[in-house]
Coordinates of C-alpha atoms and ligand atoms in Angstrom, one line a residue:
M1 CA -31.6 14.8 40.0
N2 CA -29.2 11.5 40.5
K3 CA -27.6 10.9 43.6
L4 CA -24.0 10.3 43.8
T5 CA -23.7 7.0 45.4
T6 CA -20.6 4.5 46.6
A7 CA -19.8 1.9 43.7
N8 CA -22.1 -0.1 46.7
G9 CA -24.8 2.5 45.7
A10 CA -25.0 3.8 48.6
P11 CA -25.6 7.4 48.6
I12 CA -23.0 9.8 50.0
A13 CA -23.3 12.6 52.0
D14 CA -20.1 14.6 51.4
D15 CA -17.1 13.9 48.7
D16 CA -15.2 17.1 49.0
N17 CA -13.5 15.7 52.4
S18 CA -12.3 12.7 54.6
I19 CA -13.1 12.1 58.0
S20 CA -10.2 12.9 59.9
A21 CA -9.3 13.5 63.7
G22 CA -10.6 17.0 63.7
E23 CA -9.7 20.5 61.0
R24 CA -6.1 19.5 61.0
G25 CA -5.4 16.6 62.6
S26 CA -4.7 13.1 60.1
L27 CA -7.2 11.1 57.8
T28 CA -9.0 8.5 60.5
F29 CA -8.9 4.4 59.4
D30 CA -12.8 4.0 58.7
N31 CA -12.1 6.4 55.2
Y32 CA -13.5 3.5 53.3
R33 CA -15.0 5.9 50.7
L34 CA -11.7 7.4 50.4
F35 CA -9.9 4.1 50.1
E36 CA -12.4 2.9 47.4
K37 CA -12.2 6.1 45.1
L38 CA -8.1 5.8 45.7
A39 CA -7.6 2.1 44.9
H40 CA -10.4 2.1 41.7
F41 CA -8.0 5.0 41.0
N42 CA -5.4 2.5 40.9
R43 CA -6.8 -0.1 39.1
E44 CA -8.3 2.3 36.5
R45 CA -5.6 0.8 33.6
I46 CA -5.3 -2.6 32.0
P47 CA -2.5 -4.0 30.3
E48 CA -1.9 -2.0 27.3
R49 CA -1.6 -4.1 23.7
V50 CA 2.3 -4.9 23.0
V51 CA 1.0 -3.9 19.7
H52 CA -1.6 -1.6 18.2
A53 CA -1.7 0.0 21.3
R54 CA -3.2 3.3 20.3
G55 CA -6.1 2.5 19.1
Y56 CA -9.4 4.6 17.3
G57 CA -12.9 2.7 17.2
A58 CA -15.9 3.5 15.9
H59 CA -19.3 1.6 14.9
G60 CA -21.5 0.7 11.6
T61 CA -23.0 -1.4 9.0
F62 CA -21.6 -3.7 6.5
T63 CA -23.8 -4.1 3.9
L64 CA -24.1 -7.2 1.4
T65 CA -24.2 -6.6 -2.6
K66 CA -23.3 -9.9 -3.8
D67 CA -24.5 -13.3 -2.7
L68 CA -21.9 -15.4 -1.8
S69 CA -23.5 -18.7 -0.7
A70 CA -21.8 -20.6 -3.5
F71 CA -18.2 -19.9 -1.9
S72 CA -19.4 -19.8 1.8
M73 CA -22.1 -21.0 4.1
A74 CA -21.8 -18.0 6.1
D75 CA -25.2 -16.7 7.2
F76 CA -24.0 -12.8 6.5
L77 CA -23.0 -13.9 3.7
Q78 CA -26.1 -15.1 1.9
N79 CA -28.6 -12.8 0.0
A80 CA -27.3 -9.8 -1.8
G81 CA -29.0 -6.3 0.6
R82 CA -28.2 -7.9 3.6
K83 CA -27.1 -5.9 6.4
T84 CA -25.1 -7.0 10.0
D85 CA -23.2 -5.1 12.6
V86 CA -19.2 -4.1 12.5
F87 CA -17.5 -2.7 14.9
V88 CA -13.9 -1.6 13.6
R89 CA -10.6 -1.0 15.6
F90 CA -8.0 1.5 13.4
S91 CA -4.4 1.1 15.4
T92 CA -0.6 2.1 14.4
V93 CA 1.6 -0.7 15.4
A94 CA 4.6 -0.1 17.1
G95 CA 3.8 3.4 19.6
G96 CA 2.7 2.6 23.2
Q97 CA -0.9 4.1 23.4
D98 CA 0.0 7.5 24.3
S99 CA 2.6 8.4 21.2
G100 CA 1.4 9.7 17.6
D101 CA -1.2 9.1 15.5
F102 CA 1.0 10.6 12.4
V103 CA 4.1 8.4 12.3
R104 CA 5.2 6.2 9.4
D105 CA 3.9 3.1 10.6
V106 CA 1.3 0.6 9.5
R107 CA -2.0 1.1 10.1
G108 CA -4.3 -2.1 11.8
F109 CA -7.8 -1.8 10.1
A110 CA -9.5 -4.7 11.7
V111 CA -13.4 -5.4 11.8
R112 CA -16.1 -7.7 13.3
F113 CA -18.9 -8.9 12.0
Y114 CA -21.6 -9.5 14.8
T115 CA -22.7 -12.2 12.6
Q116 CA -25.9 -14.6 13.9
Q117 CA -23.8 -17.5 14.0
G118 CA -21.0 -15.6 16.0
N119 CA -18.8 -13.0 16.0
F120 CA -16.3 -12.7 12.6
D121 CA -13.4 -10.7 12.8
M122 CA -11.1 -9.4 9.9
V123 CA -7.9 -8.4 11.7
G124 CA -6.4 -6.8 9.1
N125 CA -3.8 -4.2 8.6
N126 CA -3.9 -1.4 5.4
T127 CA -1.1 -2.6 3.9
P128 CA -1.4 -6.2 2.2
V129 CA 1.2 -8.3 2.7
F130 CA 3.5 -8.3 6.2
F131 CA 7.4 -8.3 6.7
I132 CA 7.6 -11.4 7.8
R133 CA 5.6 -15.5 7.1
D134 CA 7.0 -16.8 10.0
P135 CA 5.0 -15.7 13.6
A136 CA 8.8 -17.6 14.9
K137 CA 10.0 -14.0 13.8
F138 CA 7.2 -11.9 15.1
P139 CA 8.4 -10.8 18.5
D140 CA 12.5 -10.5 17.6
F141 CA 10.5 -7.9 14.8
I142 CA 8.4 -5.6 17.4
H143 CA 11.4 -5.4 19.7
S144 CA 13.4 -4.1 17.0
Q145 CA 10.7 -1.7 15.8
K146 CA 10.0 -0.4 19.4
K147 CA 12.0 1.5 21.5
D148 CA 16.1 0.8 22.3
P149 CA 15.7 -1.3 25.8
A150 CA 17.8 1.1 26.7
T151 CA 17.7 4.8 25.4
N152 CA 14.3 4.2 25.1
L153 CA 14.2 6.4 22.5
P154 CA 13.7 5.0 18.6
N155 CA 16.5 3.6 16.9
P156 CA 16.0 3.2 13.2
A157 CA 19.8 1.6 13.2
N158 CA 17.2 -1.5 14.4
H159 CA 14.7 -1.2 12.5
W160 CA 17.3 -1.5 9.1
E161 CA 19.7 -4.3 11.5
F162 CA 16.5 -6.4 11.3
W163 CA 15.0 -5.6 7.9
A164 CA 18.8 -6.3 6.4
S165 CA 18.9 -10.0 8.0
N166 CA 15.1 -10.7 7.1
P167 CA 14.9 -10.0 3.1
Q168 CA 11.3 -11.5 3.4
S169 CA 10.9 -7.3 5.1
M170 CA 11.1 -5.9 1.7
H171 CA 8.1 -5.6 -0.4
Q172 CA 6.8 -4.2 3.0
V173 CA 9.4 -1.9 3.5
T174 CA 9.0 -0.7 0.2
I175 CA 5.0 0.1 0.5
L176 CA 5.9 1.6 4.4
M177 CA 8.5 3.8 3.1
S178 CA 6.8 5.1 -0.2
D179 CA 3.7 7.5 0.0
R180 CA 1.5 5.1 1.7
G181 CA 3.2 5.2 4.7
I182 CA 1.3 8.2 6.4
P183 CA -2.7 8.6 6.0
F184 CA -3.9 11.7 5.5
S185 CA -6.6 9.8 7.9
L186 CA -7.6 6.8 9.0
R187 CA -10.8 6.9 6.6
H188 CA -8.0 7.9 3.6
M189 CA -6.2 4.5 3.7
N190 CA -7.6 0.9 2.1
G191 CA -7.8 -2.5 4.6
Y192 CA -6.8 -5.9 3.6
S193 CA -7.3 -8.7 5.4
S194 CA -3.2 -9.5 3.7
H195 CA -3.8 -13.6 4.9
T196 CA -5.4 -15.6 2.8
L197 CA -8.4 -17.1 5.1
S198 CA -10.7 -19.3 3.7
L199 CA -14.8 -20.0 2.5
W200 CA -16.4 -23.2 2.3
N201 CA -20.4 -24.1 1.0
K202 CA -22.5 -26.4 1.9
A203 CA -21.1 -28.9 -0.8
D204 CA -18.1 -29.0 1.8
E205 CA -15.9 -27.1 -0.7
R206 CA -13.1 -25.0 0.0
Y207 CA -11.9 -21.3 -2.0
W208 CA -9.5 -19.6 -0.1
I209 CA -9.7 -15.6 -0.2
K210 CA -8.0 -12.5 0.4
W211 CA -10.7 -9.3 1.6
H212 CA -10.1 -5.5 -0.4
F213 CA -11.9 -2.5 1.9
K214 CA -11.2 0.2 -0.3
T215 CA -11.6 3.9 0.7
D216 CA -14.3 5.8 -0.6
Q217 CA -12.9 8.4 0.5
G218 CA -9.9 8.1 -1.9
I219 CA -6.2 7.6 -0.7
R220 CA -4.5 10.8 1.0
T221 CA -0.9 10.6 2.7
L222 CA 1.2 13.0 3.8
T223 CA 4.6 13.9 3.5
N224 CA 7.3 13.6 6.6
E225 CA 7.6 17.5 6.6
E226 CA 3.2 17.3 6.5
A227 CA 2.6 14.9 8.8
A228 CA 5.1 16.8 11.4
Q229 CA 2.3 20.3 11.4
K230 CA -0.1 17.4 12.2
P231 CA -1.1 17.6 16.1
A232 CA -0.6 13.9 18.4
D233 CA -4.7 13.3 18.0
G234 CA -5.7 14.3 14.8
M235 CA -6.7 10.4 13.1
Q236 CA -8.7 10.5 16.1
R237 CA -10.3 13.8 16.1
D238 CA -10.9 13.4 12.1
L239 CA -12.7 10.4 12.7
V240 CA -14.8 11.2 15.5
E241 CA -16.0 14.6 14.3
A242 CA -16.8 12.9 10.5
I243 CA -19.2 10.4 11.7
A244 CA -20.6 12.8 14.9
S245 CA -21.7 15.7 12.1
G246 CA -23.0 12.3 9.3
D247 CA -19.8 12.3 7.0
F248 CA -19.7 8.9 7.2
P249 CA -16.6 7.3 5.9
S250 CA -17.2 4.2 3.4
W251 CA -15.1 1.3 1.9
T252 CA -15.8 -0.9 -1.0
V253 CA -15.6 -4.3 -0.1
K254 CA -14.1 -6.4 -2.6
V255 CA -12.2 -10.1 -2.5
Q256 CA -10.6 -12.5 -5.0
I257 CA -11.4 -15.6 -4.3
M258 CA -8.9 -18.9 -5.7
S259 CA -10.2 -22.9 -6.0
E260 CA -8.3 -25.4 -4.9
A261 CA -6.5 -26.9 -7.5
Q262 CA -5.6 -23.3 -8.6
A263 CA -3.8 -23.0 -5.4
R264 CA -2.0 -25.8 -6.6
D265 CA -0.7 -24.7 -9.6
Y266 CA -0.2 -21.0 -8.7
A267 CA 3.3 -20.2 -9.3
I268 CA 3.3 -17.7 -6.2
N269 CA 2.8 -19.7 -2.7
P270 CA -1.2 -17.9 -1.8
F271 CA -0.1 -18.8 1.7
D272 CA 3.1 -16.7 2.0
L273 CA 2.2 -12.9 3.6
T274 CA 4.9 -11.1 2.7
K275 CA 2.8 -11.5 -0.9
V276 CA 0.1 -10.0 -3.1
W277 CA -2.1 -12.4 -5.5
P278 CA -2.2 -9.8 -8.6
H279 CA -4.7 -8.8 -10.0
Q280 CA -4.6 -9.8 -13.6
D281 CA -4.6 -13.7 -12.1
F282 CA -6.9 -13.2 -9.6
P283 CA -9.4 -10.0 -10.2
L284 CA -10.9 -7.9 -7.5
E285 CA -14.7 -8.7 -7.1
E286 CA -17.0 -6.4 -5.6
I287 CA -19.4 -7.5 -2.4
G288 CA -20.5 -5.3 -0.4
K289 CA -20.2 -1.6 1.6
L290 CA -18.6 -0.8 5.0
E291 CA -19.8 1.8 6.4
L292 CA -19.0 3.9 10.3
N293 CA -21.8 5.6 11.5
R294 CA -21.9 5.7 15.2
N295 CA -19.0 6.7 17.3
V296 CA -18.5 5.2 20.5
E297 CA -20.2 6.1 23.9
N298 CA -16.9 5.0 25.9
Y299 CA -13.7 4.5 24.8
F300 CA -12.8 3.0 27.2
A301 CA -15.3 0.2 27.3
E302 CA -15.4 -0.3 23.6
T303 CA -12.1 0.5 21.5
E304 CA -9.7 -0.5 24.6
Q305 CA -11.8 -3.3 25.2
V306 CA -12.7 -4.7 21.6
A307 CA -11.1 -8.2 21.3
F308 CA -10.1 -9.1 17.7
S309 CA -9.2 -12.2 17.1
P310 CA -8.6 -13.8 14.3
S311 CA -9.7 -17.4 16.2
N312 CA -13.1 -15.2 15.6
L313 CA -14.7 -17.6 12.6
V314 CA -17.8 -18.3 12.5
P315 CA -19.6 -21.6 10.4
G316 CA -18.8 -21.1 6.4
I317 CA -15.3 -18.9 6.7
G318 CA -12.1 -21.2 7.9
A319 CA -8.7 -20.1 8.3
S320 CA -5.5 -21.2 5.7
P321 CA -2.0 -22.9 6.6
D322 CA -1.0 -19.2 6.3
K323 CA 2.3 -19.9 9.6
M324 CA 1.5 -15.8 10.3
L325 CA -2.2 -16.2 10.6
Q326 CA -2.1 -19.9 12.3
G327 CA 0.5 -18.0 15.0
R328 CA -2.3 -14.9 15.5
L329 CA -5.0 -17.7 15.8
F330 CA -3.1 -18.3 19.6
A331 CA -1.7 -15.4 20.5
Y332 CA -4.2 -12.9 19.8
A333 CA -6.9 -14.3 22.4
D334 CA -4.1 -15.5 24.2
A335 CA -3.3 -11.5 24.9
H336 CA -6.9 -10.3 25.7
R337 CA -7.0 -13.7 28.2
Y338 CA -3.8 -11.4 29.6
R339 CA -5.3 -8.2 29.2
I340 CA -9.0 -8.6 29.7
G341 CA -9.3 -11.7 31.4
A342 CA -11.0 -15.1 31.1
N343 CA -14.0 -13.7 30.2
H344 CA -13.4 -11.1 27.8
Q345 CA -16.2 -12.2 25.7
Q346 CA -19.0 -11.4 27.9
L347 CA -18.3 -7.5 28.0
P348 CA -21.3 -5.7 25.6
V349 CA -18.4 -4.9 22.8
N350 CA -17.4 -8.6 22.7
R351 CA -20.3 -10.3 23.1
P352 CA -21.7 -12.1 19.9
Q353 CA -25.8 -10.5 18.8
C354 CA -26.7 -14.2 18.5
P355 CA -27.6 -16.7 21.8
V356 CA -24.2 -18.0 23.1
H357 CA -24.7 -21.5 24.7
H358 CA -21.5 -23.6 26.4
Y359 CA -20.3 -25.3 28.9
Q360 CA -17.3 -22.7 30.1
R361 CA -17.5 -21.4 33.4
D362 CA -16.6 -19.6 36.2
G363 CA -13.2 -17.3 35.7
A364 CA -13.0 -13.5 37.0
M365 CA -16.0 -11.3 36.1
A366 CA -17.9 -14.3 35.0
G367 CA -21.9 -13.6 35.1
I368 CA -22.6 -10.1 33.0
E369 CA -26.1 -10.2 32.2
C370 CA -26.2 -10.8 29.0
P371 CA -29.3 -11.0 26.9
Y372 CA -28.4 -13.6 24.8
G373 CA -26.1 -16.2 27.3
G374 CA -27.9 -15.5 31.2
H375 CA -25.4 -14.9 33.6
N376 CA -22.4 -16.8 33.2
Q377 CA -25.0 -19.8 31.5
S378 CA -27.7 -19.0 34.6
S379 CA -28.7 -22.7 36.0
K380 CA -28.1 -24.9 33.2
V381 CA -25.7 -27.8 33.3
N382 CA -22.6 -26.9 33.0
F383 CA -21.1 -30.5 31.6
Y384 CA -21.6 -32.6 28.5
P385 CA -22.4 -35.2 27.3
N386 CA -25.2 -35.0 29.5
D387 CA -28.8 -35.9 29.2
R388 CA -30.5 -33.2 28.8
A389 CA -31.0 -32.4 25.2
S390 CA -34.4 -32.1 25.5
E391 CA -34.4 -29.6 28.5
G392 CA -32.4 -26.9 25.7
A393 CA -28.8 -28.8 27.0
P394 CA -26.7 -27.1 23.9
V395 CA -25.4 -30.1 21.2
P396 CA -23.2 -29.8 18.4
D397 CA -24.6 -29.4 15.2
P398 CA -22.8 -31.8 12.9
S399 CA -24.6 -29.2 9.5
V400 CA -21.4 -27.1 10.5
A401 CA -18.5 -29.2 10.2
E402 CA -15.4 -28.0 8.2
P403 CA -14.3 -29.7 5.5
P404 CA -10.6 -31.1 6.0
M405 CA -7.7 -28.5 5.7
P406 CA -5.6 -29.6 2.9
L407 CA -2.2 -30.0 4.5
E408 CA -0.3 -31.5 1.3
E409 CA 3.6 -31.8 3.1
Q410 CA 5.0 -33.7 6.0
A411 CA 6.4 -31.4 8.8
W412 CA 10.0 -30.4 9.5
T413 CA 11.2 -26.5 9.8
K414 CA 13.2 -24.5 7.3
A415 CA 10.8 -25.1 5.1
Y416 CA 9.1 -22.1 4.2
D417 CA 12.4 -19.2 5.6
S418 CA 14.6 -19.4 2.6
R419 CA 16.8 -17.0 2.4
D420 CA 16.6 -17.9 -1.3
S421 CA 13.2 -17.8 -2.3
D422 CA 11.8 -15.1 -4.2
N423 CA 11.7 -11.8 -1.7
Y424 CA 12.2 -9.6 -4.4
S425 CA 9.7 -8.9 -7.7
Q426 CA 6.6 -7.9 -6.1
A427 CA 8.5 -5.6 -4.3
G428 CA 10.0 -4.2 -7.3
D429 CA 6.7 -4.7 -9.1
L430 CA 5.8 -2.3 -7.0
Y431 CA 8.6 0.2 -7.5
R432 CA 7.5 0.0 -11.3
L433 CA 4.4 1.2 -11.0
M434 CA 5.2 4.3 -9.2
S435 CA 5.3 7.9 -10.6
E436 CA 8.5 9.5 -10.5
E437 CA 7.1 11.9 -7.2
Q438 CA 6.3 8.2 -5.8
K439 CA 9.8 7.1 -6.3
L440 CA 11.2 10.6 -4.9
Q441 CA 9.2 9.8 -1.5
L442 CA 10.4 6.7 -1.3
I443 CA 14.5 6.8 -1.4
G444 CA 14.4 9.9 0.7
N445 CA 12.3 8.1 3.3
I446 CA 14.5 5.2 3.3
V447 CA 17.5 7.5 3.5
G448 CA 16.1 9.6 7.0
G449 CA 16.2 6.2 8.2
L450 CA 19.1 3.8 7.1
S451 CA 21.7 6.9 6.9
Q452 CA 21.1 6.2 10.5
A453 CA 22.2 2.4 10.2
S454 CA 26.3 0.7 9.9
D455 CA 27.6 1.2 6.8
S456 CA 27.5 -2.6 6.7
I457 CA 23.8 -2.6 6.3
Q458 CA 23.4 0.2 4.8
Q459 CA 25.7 -2.3 1.7
R460 CA 23.6 -4.9 3.1
M461 CA 20.2 -3.2 2.2
V462 CA 21.6 -1.5 -0.9
A463 CA 21.9 -5.4 -2.7
H464 CA 18.8 -6.2 -1.1
F465 CA 16.9 -3.3 -3.0
T466 CA 19.2 -3.7 -6.6
Q467 CA 17.5 -7.4 -6.3
C468 CA 14.1 -6.0 -6.1
D469 CA 15.0 -3.3 -9.2
E470 CA 18.1 -1.9 -10.4
D471 CA 17.4 1.6 -10.7
Y472 CA 16.2 1.0 -7.0
G473 CA 19.0 0.3 -5.3
R474 CA 21.1 2.9 -7.9
R475 CA 19.2 5.9 -6.1
V476 CA 19.3 4.6 -2.7
Q477 CA 23.3 3.9 -3.1
A478 CA 23.2 7.8 -4.4
A479 CA 21.2 9.0 -2.3
L480 CA 22.8 7.4 0.5
K481 CA 26.3 9.0 -0.3
T482 CA 24.5 12.4 -0.5
A483 CA 23.5 12.5 3.2
G484 CA 26.8 10.5 4.1
I485 CA 28.6 13.9 2.8
Ligands
LIG501 P1 -1.7 -3.5 -9.6 O1 -1.9 -2.4 -10.7 O2 -2.7 -4.2 -10.4 O3 -2.4 -3.1 -8.6 C1 -1.4 -2.1 -8.3 C2 -1.9 -1.9 -6.5 O4 -1.0 -1.6 -5.9 C3 -3.2 -1.1 -6.9 O5 -4.7 -1.7 -6.0 C4 -3.1 -0.1 -6.0 O6 -4.2 0.2 -5.5 C5 -1.9 -0.1 -5.4 N1 -0.9 0.6 -5.1 C6 -0.8 1.9 -5.8 N2 0.3 2.6 -5.0 C7 1.0 1.8 -3.5 C8 2.0 2.4 -3.2 N3 2.7 3.1 -2.8 N4 1.4 1.3 -1.7 C9 0.5 -0.1 -1.8 N5 0.0 -0.3 -2.7 C10 -0.1 0.7 -3.7 O7 -1.3 -4.5 -9.8 P2 -0.5 -5.8 -9.0 O8 -1.8 -6.8 -9.0 O9 -0.4 -6.6 -10.1 O10 0.5 -5.3 -8.0 C11 1.3 -5.0 -8.4 C12 1.9 -4.5 -7.0 O11 1.1 -3.7 -6.8 C13 2.2 -5.7 -5.9 O12 3.4 -6.5 -6.0 C14 1.7 -5.1 -5.0 O13 2.9 -4.3 -4.2 C15 1.1 -3.8 -5.0 N6 -0.4 -4.7 -4.7 C16 -1.3 -5.3 -4.9 C17 -2.3 -5.3 -4.8 C18 -2.9 -7.0 -4.8 O14 -3.6 -7.3 -4.0 N7 -2.5 -7.4 -6.1 C19 -3.2 -4.7 -3.4 C20 -2.0 -3.4 -2.7 C21 -0.7 -3.1 -3.4 P3 -5.0 1.7 -5.2 O15 -6.1 1.0 -5.9 O16 -5.7 1.5 -3.8 O17 -4.3 2.8 -5.6

């Protein structure tokens, strides 16, 4: 039988009674065991994520089915058949940790590959695009989607007020309001890098890439009415129970790849996060399988403290000029330094499965024992350059140098966030491929929220929908009229 101890390991004789001055007396000041218990309880929470707070995690395996050495030197993309451990975290975006699962929202779809050259995080969503194309808009966008500052209640009028002034959101709004806006479960949705990332090979050639994770369970969705019948934690339960029973969910991993020359001549800006690369121009190529096969043992230690960041890149995989990606390269790692601390990468769920040698030292909680890095890099030299390479002091490896990022214009603001640019064609393409049943759901979902906004916002939104597709605008207008009667 294990003995109950304090956190410093000392056995405890009695955990039911505090020390008091007699049976009916006050507690005394030598109740240090009680103080430890209460003080630690006060500190059980770390700041929840401002976005993607409500999360669901699981471990799994990525199996490469197509060698990608022609495009990338990343070790986990060499040799078909190679397996790499992964950790996946799904999430809702706008709600806090204690919100519900079955809300109409984008779902986070973040995949960490524990490669032999470091962790690669593909921090994506279940939608191929996003609401905005410039990170300068991100805090405003999120404020508009979260609870109203005065009432602390959801306020659809705020959502639509933001979108009415940002037509670049039309494509993602159309996806969010479509049947795909509420997945049946986390297993029944696709994942996308959404961003354009890059690959580079040993010949220093760079290619642009988008990742797609296609659910093998099939797409299944819920209407608002069906979702309202679901328990608040139903998605968490579905995922945990499926994995526990051996019904492992999987996704077929596909990529779109574009050369630098193709990107220069392409009519669509390949780095605009509000746009997809149409499949007929850049067909999906199957490269692997993602399977989730192990539940977390401790939700807080793993799912809550996992620190995904698009800046976790590895040799052979690079960023791109996508402005939203560039903003996230800073913001995600910064969020984890604030939430967890400067040494968050030492935690078991975050540390790489390969040797870690560097000259960063100390800081809060430094020194967690790690099989790959010792504790706080042990007694190793803590400055560079030094004369101790022969003793094992780490040195840079020029063979993993990234080729130059092609940036072709002078820097200035307003070069991109143009209200005149094409914010509508792809939302219209999506509308036109929907069945009549999907269109009916889309219009109903839009009008449910938009009818709560002012007349002027309703009219601006109808104008935007009309630019996507005339029939789309006409039907929203007609449904608003009916809702107003
Ligand atoms: P395709 O006809 O080749 O592909 C259409 C895609 O749309 C499929 O991947 C399908 O996903 C997906 N889709 C179907 N219904 C919805 C929905 N309600 N919400 C989101 N995605 C949906 O067309 P294009 O490549 O020419 O793209 C046309 C439009 O399709 C785009 O403007 C975009 O809105 C949407 N789309 C395109 C993607 C791309 O990467 N090209 C990816 C996802 C959507 P599935 O295979 O899972 O059924």
